[in-house]
Coordinates of C-alpha atoms in Angstrom, one line a residue:
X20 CA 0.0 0.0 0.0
X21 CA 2.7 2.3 0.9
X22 CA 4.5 2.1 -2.7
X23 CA 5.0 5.7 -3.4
X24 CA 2.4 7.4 -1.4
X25 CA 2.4 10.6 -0.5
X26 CA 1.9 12.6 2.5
X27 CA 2.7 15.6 3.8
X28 CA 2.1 17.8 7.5
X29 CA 0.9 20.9 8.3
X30 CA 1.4 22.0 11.9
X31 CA -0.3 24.5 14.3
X32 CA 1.0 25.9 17.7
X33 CA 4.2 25.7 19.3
X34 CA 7.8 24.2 18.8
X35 CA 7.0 21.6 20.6
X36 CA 4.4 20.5 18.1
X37 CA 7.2 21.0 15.5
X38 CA 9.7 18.6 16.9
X39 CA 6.5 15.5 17.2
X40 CA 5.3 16.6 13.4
X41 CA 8.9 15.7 12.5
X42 CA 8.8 12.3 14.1
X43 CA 5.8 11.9 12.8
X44 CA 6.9 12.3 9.6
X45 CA 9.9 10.2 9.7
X46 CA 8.1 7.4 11.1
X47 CA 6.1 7.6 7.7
X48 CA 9.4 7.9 5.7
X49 CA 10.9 4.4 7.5
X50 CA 7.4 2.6 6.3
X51 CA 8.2 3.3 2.7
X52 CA 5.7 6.7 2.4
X53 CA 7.1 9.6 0.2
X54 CA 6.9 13.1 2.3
X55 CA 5.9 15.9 -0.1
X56 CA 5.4 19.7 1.1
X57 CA 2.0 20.7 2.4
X58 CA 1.2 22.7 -0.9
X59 CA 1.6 19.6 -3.2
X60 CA -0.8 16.8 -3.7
X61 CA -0.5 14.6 -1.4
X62 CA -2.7 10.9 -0.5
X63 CA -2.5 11.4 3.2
X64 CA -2.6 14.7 5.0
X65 CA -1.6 15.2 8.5
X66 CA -2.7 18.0 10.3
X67 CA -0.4 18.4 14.0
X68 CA -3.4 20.7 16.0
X69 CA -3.1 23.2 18.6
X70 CA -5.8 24.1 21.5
X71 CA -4.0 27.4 22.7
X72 CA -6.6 29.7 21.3
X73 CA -9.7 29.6 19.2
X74 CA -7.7 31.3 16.4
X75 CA -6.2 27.6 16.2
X76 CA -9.7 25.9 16.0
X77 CA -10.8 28.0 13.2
X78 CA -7.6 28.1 11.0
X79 CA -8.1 23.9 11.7
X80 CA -11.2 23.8 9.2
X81 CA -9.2 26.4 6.8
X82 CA -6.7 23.7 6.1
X83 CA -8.9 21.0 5.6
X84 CA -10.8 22.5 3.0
X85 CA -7.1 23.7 1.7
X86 CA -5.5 19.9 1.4
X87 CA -8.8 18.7 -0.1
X88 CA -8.9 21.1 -2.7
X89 CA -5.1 19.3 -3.6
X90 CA -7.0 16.2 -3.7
X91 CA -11.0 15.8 -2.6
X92 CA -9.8 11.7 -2.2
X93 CA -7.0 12.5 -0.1
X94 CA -7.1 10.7 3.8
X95 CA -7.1 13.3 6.5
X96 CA -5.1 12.4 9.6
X97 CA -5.7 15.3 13.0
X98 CA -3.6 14.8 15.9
X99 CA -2.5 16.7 18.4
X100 CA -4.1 18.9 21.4
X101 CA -7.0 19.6 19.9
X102 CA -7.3 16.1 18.6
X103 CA -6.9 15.1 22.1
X104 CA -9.5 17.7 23.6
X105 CA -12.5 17.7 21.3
X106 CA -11.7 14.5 19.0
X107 CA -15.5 14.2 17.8
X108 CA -15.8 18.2 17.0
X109 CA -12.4 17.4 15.0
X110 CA -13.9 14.1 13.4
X111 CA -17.5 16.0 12.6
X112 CA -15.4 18.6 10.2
X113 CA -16.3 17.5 6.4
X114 CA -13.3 15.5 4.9
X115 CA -11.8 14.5 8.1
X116 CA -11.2 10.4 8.4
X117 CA -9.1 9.6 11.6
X118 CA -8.3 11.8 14.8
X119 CA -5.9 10.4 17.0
X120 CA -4.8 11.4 20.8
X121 CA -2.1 12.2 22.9
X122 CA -0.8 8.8 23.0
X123 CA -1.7 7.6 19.3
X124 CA -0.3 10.2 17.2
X125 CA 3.3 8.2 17.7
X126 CA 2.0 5.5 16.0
X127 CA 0.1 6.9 13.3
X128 CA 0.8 4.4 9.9
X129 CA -0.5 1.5 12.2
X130 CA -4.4 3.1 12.2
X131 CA -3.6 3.4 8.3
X132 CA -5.4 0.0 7.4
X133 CA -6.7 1.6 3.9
X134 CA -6.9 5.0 2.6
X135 CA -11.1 4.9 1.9
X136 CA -12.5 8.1 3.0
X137 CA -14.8 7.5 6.1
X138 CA -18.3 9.4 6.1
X139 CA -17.4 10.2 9.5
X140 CA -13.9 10.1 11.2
X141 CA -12.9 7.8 13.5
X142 CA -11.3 8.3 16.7
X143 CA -8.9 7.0 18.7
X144 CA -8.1 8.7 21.9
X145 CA -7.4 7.5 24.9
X146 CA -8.1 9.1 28.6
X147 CA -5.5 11.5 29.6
X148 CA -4.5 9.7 32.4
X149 CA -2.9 7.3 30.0
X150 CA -0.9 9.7 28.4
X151 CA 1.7 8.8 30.4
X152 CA 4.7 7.9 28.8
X153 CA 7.3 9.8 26.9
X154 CA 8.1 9.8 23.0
X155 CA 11.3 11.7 22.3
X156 CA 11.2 13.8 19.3
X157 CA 12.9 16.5 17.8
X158 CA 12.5 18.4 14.4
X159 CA 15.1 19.9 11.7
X160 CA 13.5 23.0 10.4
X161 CA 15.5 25.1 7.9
X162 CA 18.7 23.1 8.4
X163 CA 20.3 25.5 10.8
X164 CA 18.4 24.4 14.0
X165 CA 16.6 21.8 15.3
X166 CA 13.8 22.0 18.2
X167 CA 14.7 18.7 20.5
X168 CA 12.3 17.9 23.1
X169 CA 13.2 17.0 26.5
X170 CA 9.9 17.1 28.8
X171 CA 6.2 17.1 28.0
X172 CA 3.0 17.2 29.8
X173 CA 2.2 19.4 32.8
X174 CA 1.5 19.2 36.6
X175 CA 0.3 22.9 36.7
X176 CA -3.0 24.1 37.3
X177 CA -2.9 27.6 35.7
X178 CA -6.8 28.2 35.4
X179 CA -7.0 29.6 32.0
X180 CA -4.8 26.5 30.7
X181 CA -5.8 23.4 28.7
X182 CA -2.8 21.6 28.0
X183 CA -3.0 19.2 31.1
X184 CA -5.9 17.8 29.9
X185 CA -4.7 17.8 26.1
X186 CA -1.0 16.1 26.9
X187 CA -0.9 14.9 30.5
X188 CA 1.1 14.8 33.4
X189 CA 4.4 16.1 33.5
X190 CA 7.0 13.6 32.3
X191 CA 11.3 13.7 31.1
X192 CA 13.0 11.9 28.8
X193 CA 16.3 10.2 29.8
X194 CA 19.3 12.0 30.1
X195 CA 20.7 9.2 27.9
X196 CA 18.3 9.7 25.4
X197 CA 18.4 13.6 24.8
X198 CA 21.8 13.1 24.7
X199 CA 21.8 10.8 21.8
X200 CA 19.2 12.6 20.1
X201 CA 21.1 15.6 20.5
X202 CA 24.7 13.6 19.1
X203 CA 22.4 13.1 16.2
X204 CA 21.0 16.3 15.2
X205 CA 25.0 17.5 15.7
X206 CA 25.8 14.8 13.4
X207 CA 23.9 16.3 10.4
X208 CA 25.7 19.2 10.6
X209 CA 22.9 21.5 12.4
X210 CA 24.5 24.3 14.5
X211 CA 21.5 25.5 16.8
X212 CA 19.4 23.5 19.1
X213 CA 16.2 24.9 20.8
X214 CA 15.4 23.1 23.9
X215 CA 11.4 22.4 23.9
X216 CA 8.3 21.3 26.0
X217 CA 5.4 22.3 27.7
X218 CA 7.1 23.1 30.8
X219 CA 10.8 22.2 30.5
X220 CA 12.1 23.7 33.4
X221 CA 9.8 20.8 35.4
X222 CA 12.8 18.2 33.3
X223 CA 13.7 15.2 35.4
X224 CA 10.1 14.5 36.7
X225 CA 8.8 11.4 35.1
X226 CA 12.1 9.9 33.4
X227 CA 11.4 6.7 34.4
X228 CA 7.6 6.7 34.2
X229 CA 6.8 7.9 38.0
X230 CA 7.4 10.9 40.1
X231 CA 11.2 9.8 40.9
X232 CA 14.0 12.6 40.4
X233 CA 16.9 11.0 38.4
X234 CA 18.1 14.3 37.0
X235 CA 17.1 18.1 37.5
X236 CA 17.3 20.7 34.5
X237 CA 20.5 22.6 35.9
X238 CA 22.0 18.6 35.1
X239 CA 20.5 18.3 31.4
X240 CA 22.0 22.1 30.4
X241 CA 25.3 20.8 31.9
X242 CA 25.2 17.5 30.0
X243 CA 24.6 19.1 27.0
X244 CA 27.1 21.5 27.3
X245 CA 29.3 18.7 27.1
X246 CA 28.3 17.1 23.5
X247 CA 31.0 17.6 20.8
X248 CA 29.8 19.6 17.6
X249 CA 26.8 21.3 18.9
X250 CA 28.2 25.0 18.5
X251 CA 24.7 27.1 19.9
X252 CA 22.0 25.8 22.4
X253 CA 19.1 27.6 23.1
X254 CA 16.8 27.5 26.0
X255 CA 13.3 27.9 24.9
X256 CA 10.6 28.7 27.5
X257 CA 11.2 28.6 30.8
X258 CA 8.7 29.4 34.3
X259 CA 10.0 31.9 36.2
X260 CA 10.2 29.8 39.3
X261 CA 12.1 26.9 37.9
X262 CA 14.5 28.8 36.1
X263 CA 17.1 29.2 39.2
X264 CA 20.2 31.7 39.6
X265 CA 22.2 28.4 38.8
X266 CA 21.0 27.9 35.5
X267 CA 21.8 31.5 35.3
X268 CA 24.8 31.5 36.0
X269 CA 26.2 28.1 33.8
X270 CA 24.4 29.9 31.1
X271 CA 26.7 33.0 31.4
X272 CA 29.6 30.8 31.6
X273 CA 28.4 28.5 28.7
X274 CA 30.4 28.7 25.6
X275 CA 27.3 27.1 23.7
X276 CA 24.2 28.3 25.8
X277 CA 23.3 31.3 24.2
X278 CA 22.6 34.6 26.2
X279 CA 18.5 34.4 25.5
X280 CA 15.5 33.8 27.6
X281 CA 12.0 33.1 27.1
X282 CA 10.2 33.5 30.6
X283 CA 6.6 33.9 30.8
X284 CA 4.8 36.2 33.3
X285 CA 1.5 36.4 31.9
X286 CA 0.3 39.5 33.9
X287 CA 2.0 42.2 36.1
X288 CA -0.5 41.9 38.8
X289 CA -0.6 39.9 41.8
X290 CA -4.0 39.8 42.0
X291 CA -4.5 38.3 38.5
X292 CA -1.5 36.1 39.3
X293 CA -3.4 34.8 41.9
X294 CA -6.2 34.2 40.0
X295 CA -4.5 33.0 36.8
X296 CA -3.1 30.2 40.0
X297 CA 0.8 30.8 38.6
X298 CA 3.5 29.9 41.0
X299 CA 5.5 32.6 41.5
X300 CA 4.3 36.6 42.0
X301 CA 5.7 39.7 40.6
X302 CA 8.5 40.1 42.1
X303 CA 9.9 36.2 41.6
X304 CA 10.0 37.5 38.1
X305 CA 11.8 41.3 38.7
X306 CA 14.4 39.0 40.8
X307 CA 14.5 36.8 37.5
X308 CA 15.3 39.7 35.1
X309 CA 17.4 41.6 37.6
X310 CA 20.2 38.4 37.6
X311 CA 20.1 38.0 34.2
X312 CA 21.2 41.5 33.7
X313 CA 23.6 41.2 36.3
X314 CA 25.6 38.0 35.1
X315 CA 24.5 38.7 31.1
X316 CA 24.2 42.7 30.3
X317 CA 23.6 41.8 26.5
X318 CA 20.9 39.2 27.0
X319 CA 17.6 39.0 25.6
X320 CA 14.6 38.3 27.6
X321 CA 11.5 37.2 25.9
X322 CA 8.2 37.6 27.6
X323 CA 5.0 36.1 27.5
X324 CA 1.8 37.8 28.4
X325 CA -2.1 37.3 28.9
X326 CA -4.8 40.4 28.0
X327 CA -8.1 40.4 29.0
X328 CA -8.0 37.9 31.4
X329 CA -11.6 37.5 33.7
X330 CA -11.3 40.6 36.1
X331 CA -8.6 42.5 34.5
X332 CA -9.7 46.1 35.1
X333 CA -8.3 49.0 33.3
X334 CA -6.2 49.7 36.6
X335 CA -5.0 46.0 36.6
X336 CA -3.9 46.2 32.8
X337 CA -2.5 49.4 33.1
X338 CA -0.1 48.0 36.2
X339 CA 1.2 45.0 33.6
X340 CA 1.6 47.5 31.3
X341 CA 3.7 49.7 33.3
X342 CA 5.5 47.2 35.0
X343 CA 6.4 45.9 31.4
X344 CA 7.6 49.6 30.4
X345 CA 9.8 49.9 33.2
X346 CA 11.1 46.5 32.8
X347 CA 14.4 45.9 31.5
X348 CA 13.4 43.2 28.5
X349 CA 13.6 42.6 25.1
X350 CA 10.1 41.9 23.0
X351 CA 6.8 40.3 24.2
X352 CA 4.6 37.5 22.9
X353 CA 1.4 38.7 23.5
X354 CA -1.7 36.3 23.9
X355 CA -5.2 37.4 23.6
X356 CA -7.1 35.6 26.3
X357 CA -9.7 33.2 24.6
X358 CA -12.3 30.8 27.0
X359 CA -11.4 27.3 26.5
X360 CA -14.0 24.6 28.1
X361 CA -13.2 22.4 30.8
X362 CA -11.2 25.4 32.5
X363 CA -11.7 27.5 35.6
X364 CA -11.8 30.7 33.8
X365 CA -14.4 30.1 31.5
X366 CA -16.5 30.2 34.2
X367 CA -15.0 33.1 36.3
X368 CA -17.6 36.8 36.5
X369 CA -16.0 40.0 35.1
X370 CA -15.4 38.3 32.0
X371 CA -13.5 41.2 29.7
X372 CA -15.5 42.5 26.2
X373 CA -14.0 41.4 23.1
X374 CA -12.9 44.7 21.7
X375 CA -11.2 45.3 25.0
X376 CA -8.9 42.4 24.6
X377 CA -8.2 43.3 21.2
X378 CA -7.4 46.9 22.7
X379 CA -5.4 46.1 25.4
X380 CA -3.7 43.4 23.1
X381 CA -2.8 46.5 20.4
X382 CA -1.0 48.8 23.2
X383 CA 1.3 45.8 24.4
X384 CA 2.2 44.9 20.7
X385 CA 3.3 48.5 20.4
X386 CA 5.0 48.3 23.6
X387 CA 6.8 45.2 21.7
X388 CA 8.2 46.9 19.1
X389 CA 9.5 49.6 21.4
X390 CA 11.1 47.2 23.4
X391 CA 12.4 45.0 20.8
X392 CA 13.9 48.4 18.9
X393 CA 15.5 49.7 22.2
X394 CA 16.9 46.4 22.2
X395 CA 18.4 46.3 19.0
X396 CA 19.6 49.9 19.4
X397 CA 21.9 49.0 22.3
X398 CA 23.3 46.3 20.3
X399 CA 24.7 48.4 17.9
X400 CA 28.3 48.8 17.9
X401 CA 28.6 45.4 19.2
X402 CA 30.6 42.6 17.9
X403 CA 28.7 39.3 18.1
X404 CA 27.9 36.3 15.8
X405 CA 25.6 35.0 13.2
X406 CA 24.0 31.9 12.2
X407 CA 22.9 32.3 9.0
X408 CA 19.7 30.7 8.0
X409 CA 18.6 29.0 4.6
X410 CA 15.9 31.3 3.0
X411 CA 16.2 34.1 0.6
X412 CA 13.9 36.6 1.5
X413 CA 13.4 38.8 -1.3
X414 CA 17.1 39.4 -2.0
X415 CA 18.6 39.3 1.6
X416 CA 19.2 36.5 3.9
X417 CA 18.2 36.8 7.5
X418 CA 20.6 35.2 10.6
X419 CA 19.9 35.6 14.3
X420 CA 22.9 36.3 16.5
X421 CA 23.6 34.7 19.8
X422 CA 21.2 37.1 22.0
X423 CA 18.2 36.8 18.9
X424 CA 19.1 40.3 17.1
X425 CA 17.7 39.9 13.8
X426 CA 19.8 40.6 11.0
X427 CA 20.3 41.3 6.8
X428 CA 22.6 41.3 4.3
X429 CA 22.6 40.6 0.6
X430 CA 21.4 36.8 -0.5
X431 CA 24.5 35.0 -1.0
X432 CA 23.7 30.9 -0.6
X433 CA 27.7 30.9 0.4
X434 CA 26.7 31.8 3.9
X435 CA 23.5 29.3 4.6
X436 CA 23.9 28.0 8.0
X437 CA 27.5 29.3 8.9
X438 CA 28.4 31.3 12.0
X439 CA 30.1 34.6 11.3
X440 CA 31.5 37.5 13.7
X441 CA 30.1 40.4 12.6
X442 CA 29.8 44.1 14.0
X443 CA 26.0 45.7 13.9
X444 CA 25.9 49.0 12.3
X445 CA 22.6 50.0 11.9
X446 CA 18.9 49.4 12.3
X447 CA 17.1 49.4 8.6
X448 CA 13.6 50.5 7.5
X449 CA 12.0 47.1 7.9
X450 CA 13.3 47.2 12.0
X451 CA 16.1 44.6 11.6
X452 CA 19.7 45.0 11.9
X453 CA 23.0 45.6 9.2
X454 CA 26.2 44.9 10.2
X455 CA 29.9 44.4 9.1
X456 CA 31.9 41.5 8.9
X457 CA 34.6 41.7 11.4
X458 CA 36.5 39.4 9.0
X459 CA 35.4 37.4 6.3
X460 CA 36.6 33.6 7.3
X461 CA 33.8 31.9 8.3
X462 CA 33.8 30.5 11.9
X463 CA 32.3 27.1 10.8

């Protein structure tokens, strides 16, 4: 059945949900199925879902109706977290034939028994509870870095959260087996590797199926420090409360840990701290930023951030915005708070109007690009280093230097996915960076 085949992915949501799609994939590859790109026709289309916000449930029915325009006979595989949440809204969508869970997806060519369209999909999802073993995975992008994940699963109760209930308890992989995946993705000449998961600062709980601690995630970033040919590891997104000043610190003395956070904080205000049921308050976080600066001046800090969550008055906005102003960090993600079922803020009073959100949302986007400029500005002058990455964007290629300052320079295919020492020079129209090369040998 398998004899050339095709079938290509489509994901939504996070890195983590890039790093399974490729395993996914290369499952399918191993059985004798031919991966094509999305935008192709394909006989099989997987489609790797995301439950963060409702955005992700719509655009879910966009790209069915997208892949079956390809091919109307084409099977239609969802997985992921949305698979996992709602698999009979997922199977009810026109077109859809199979909708697998948290623990299925891993296995997906062995729910393939033909490719006949079903008049309604079937599903195959187990209880959460089940979901708990570990499947290492990690994905090779644009051939410059790889997403490798260590952890999945949480043990968090954030109330506005779904992703307990779409991937489980909190679980590790083995030391051992990072490692080797790591070794691997070195071993295909990949410079960069993000560390993923839901919440990877939690690594060690789980490695051997329970609650036992072989290994905490100070020991992993050590370990990994360690493995020949990896030139730039990146720590992805981390909770304030489990990244510790020791972590800090090895970063800051890391000659492949790169000088970049991602921490999220959600909201500036106790009071919707408390009721968002994070671990940590304000000032866990200002504490947080404050070492980083000390140990790492030229650091970047990411943040993460909620609007318009159930009783965020103006005053309460206005103090995350502020605090964020003040704040010595580098750009924001910001997240427009949408109710998801089965949590315990869909069904909290003072529930925020629509256009508020989208308000609020606006004015911390701005404050973004503030930040992020301010950023780039004191970077100027600076001599740091690129990875370059594979894509010509109209005429230019794009690289990312250790602390994430975007940067431009003429195409030239001569410089895909090598690491240069370069000066920055000046911010251009489109907001990211030129620079000189300090020399032009390439560092590798």
């Amino acid at each position: 059945m398998n004899a050339e085949k095709k079938v290509a992915f489509y994901t939504l949501g996070c890195k983590l949900n890039f790093s399974e799609t490729s395993t996914i994939a290369r499952n399918f590859v191993n059985e004798g199925f031919n991966r094509v790109e999305f935008e192709e026709k394909a006989d099989i289309y997987v489609i790797n879902t995301c439950s963060v916000t409702d955005n992700a449930d719509k655009r879910f029915k966009t790209i069915v109706k997208s892949a079956l325009k390809k091919n109307s006979e084409a099977f239609l595989i969802a997985v992921g977290c949305y698979a996992q949440l709602k698999p009979e809204e997922l199977a009810a969508v026109d077109g859809v034939d199979l909708v697998l869970g948290a623990t299925e997806k891993f296995n997906v060519t062995s729910y393939i028994n033909d490719l006949t369209k079903n008049n309604i999909g079937e599903v195959h999802s187990c209880e959460i509870e089940d979901a708990d073993f570990y499947v290492g995975s990690y994905s090779i992008g644009d051939r410059t870095r790889a997403f490798l994940k260590v952890q999945d699963g949480c043990d968090y109760k954030c109330t506005y959260c779904t992703i307990p209930l779409a991937r489980g308890i909190s679980r590790s992989d083995t030391l051992e087996n990072v490692l080797k995946n790591a070794k691997e993705i070195s071993e295909k000449g990949i410079k960069e590797i993000v560390l993923t998961g839901v919440n990877i600062g939690d690594y060690g709980k789980g490695e051997f199926g329970n609650k036992k601690h072989e290994h905490t995630f100070l020991e992993l970033v050590q370990a990994l420090d360690k493995v020949h040919g990896i030139h730039r590891l990146r720590i992805s997104s981390i909770e304030p409360n489990l990244l510790k000043d020791e972590t800090i610190d090895f970063v800051a003395n890391s000659d492949t840990f790169v000088p970049h956070f991602h921490i999220p904080l959600q909201s500036g205000s106790d009071t919707l701290l408390k009721k968002m049921k994070r671990r940590y308050l304000r000032k866990v976080y200002t504490n947080r930023v404050a070492k980083i600066r000390e140990v790492m001046p030229h650091a970047c800090i990411g943040v993460d951030v909620i609007v318009g969550f159930p009783g965020e008055t103006d005053e309460l906005f206005l103090e995350t915005y502020n605090y964020l102003s003040e704040l010595d960090i580098s750009y924001l993600h910001v997240f427009t708070y949408s109710e998801r079922a089965n949590t315990e803020a869909a069904e909290m009073d003072d529930v925020v109007p629509k256009n508020v959100r989208a308000k609020r949302s606006k004015m911390l986007r701005g404050l973004s690009v503030k930040k992020r400029r301010a950023f780039y500005e004191s970077q100027l002058g600076n001599t740091l280093t690129v990875l370059f990455e594979s894509e010509n964007k109209e005429g230019y290629i794009h690289g990312f230097t250790e602390n994430y300052v975007k940067v431009k320079t003429p195409w030239n295919p001569e410089l895909v996915n090598t690491l240069h020492e370069v000066t920055l020079t000046k911010i251009d129209e489109d907001g990211l960076v030129r620079f000189n090369f300090v020399d032009n040998k390439v560092i590798v």
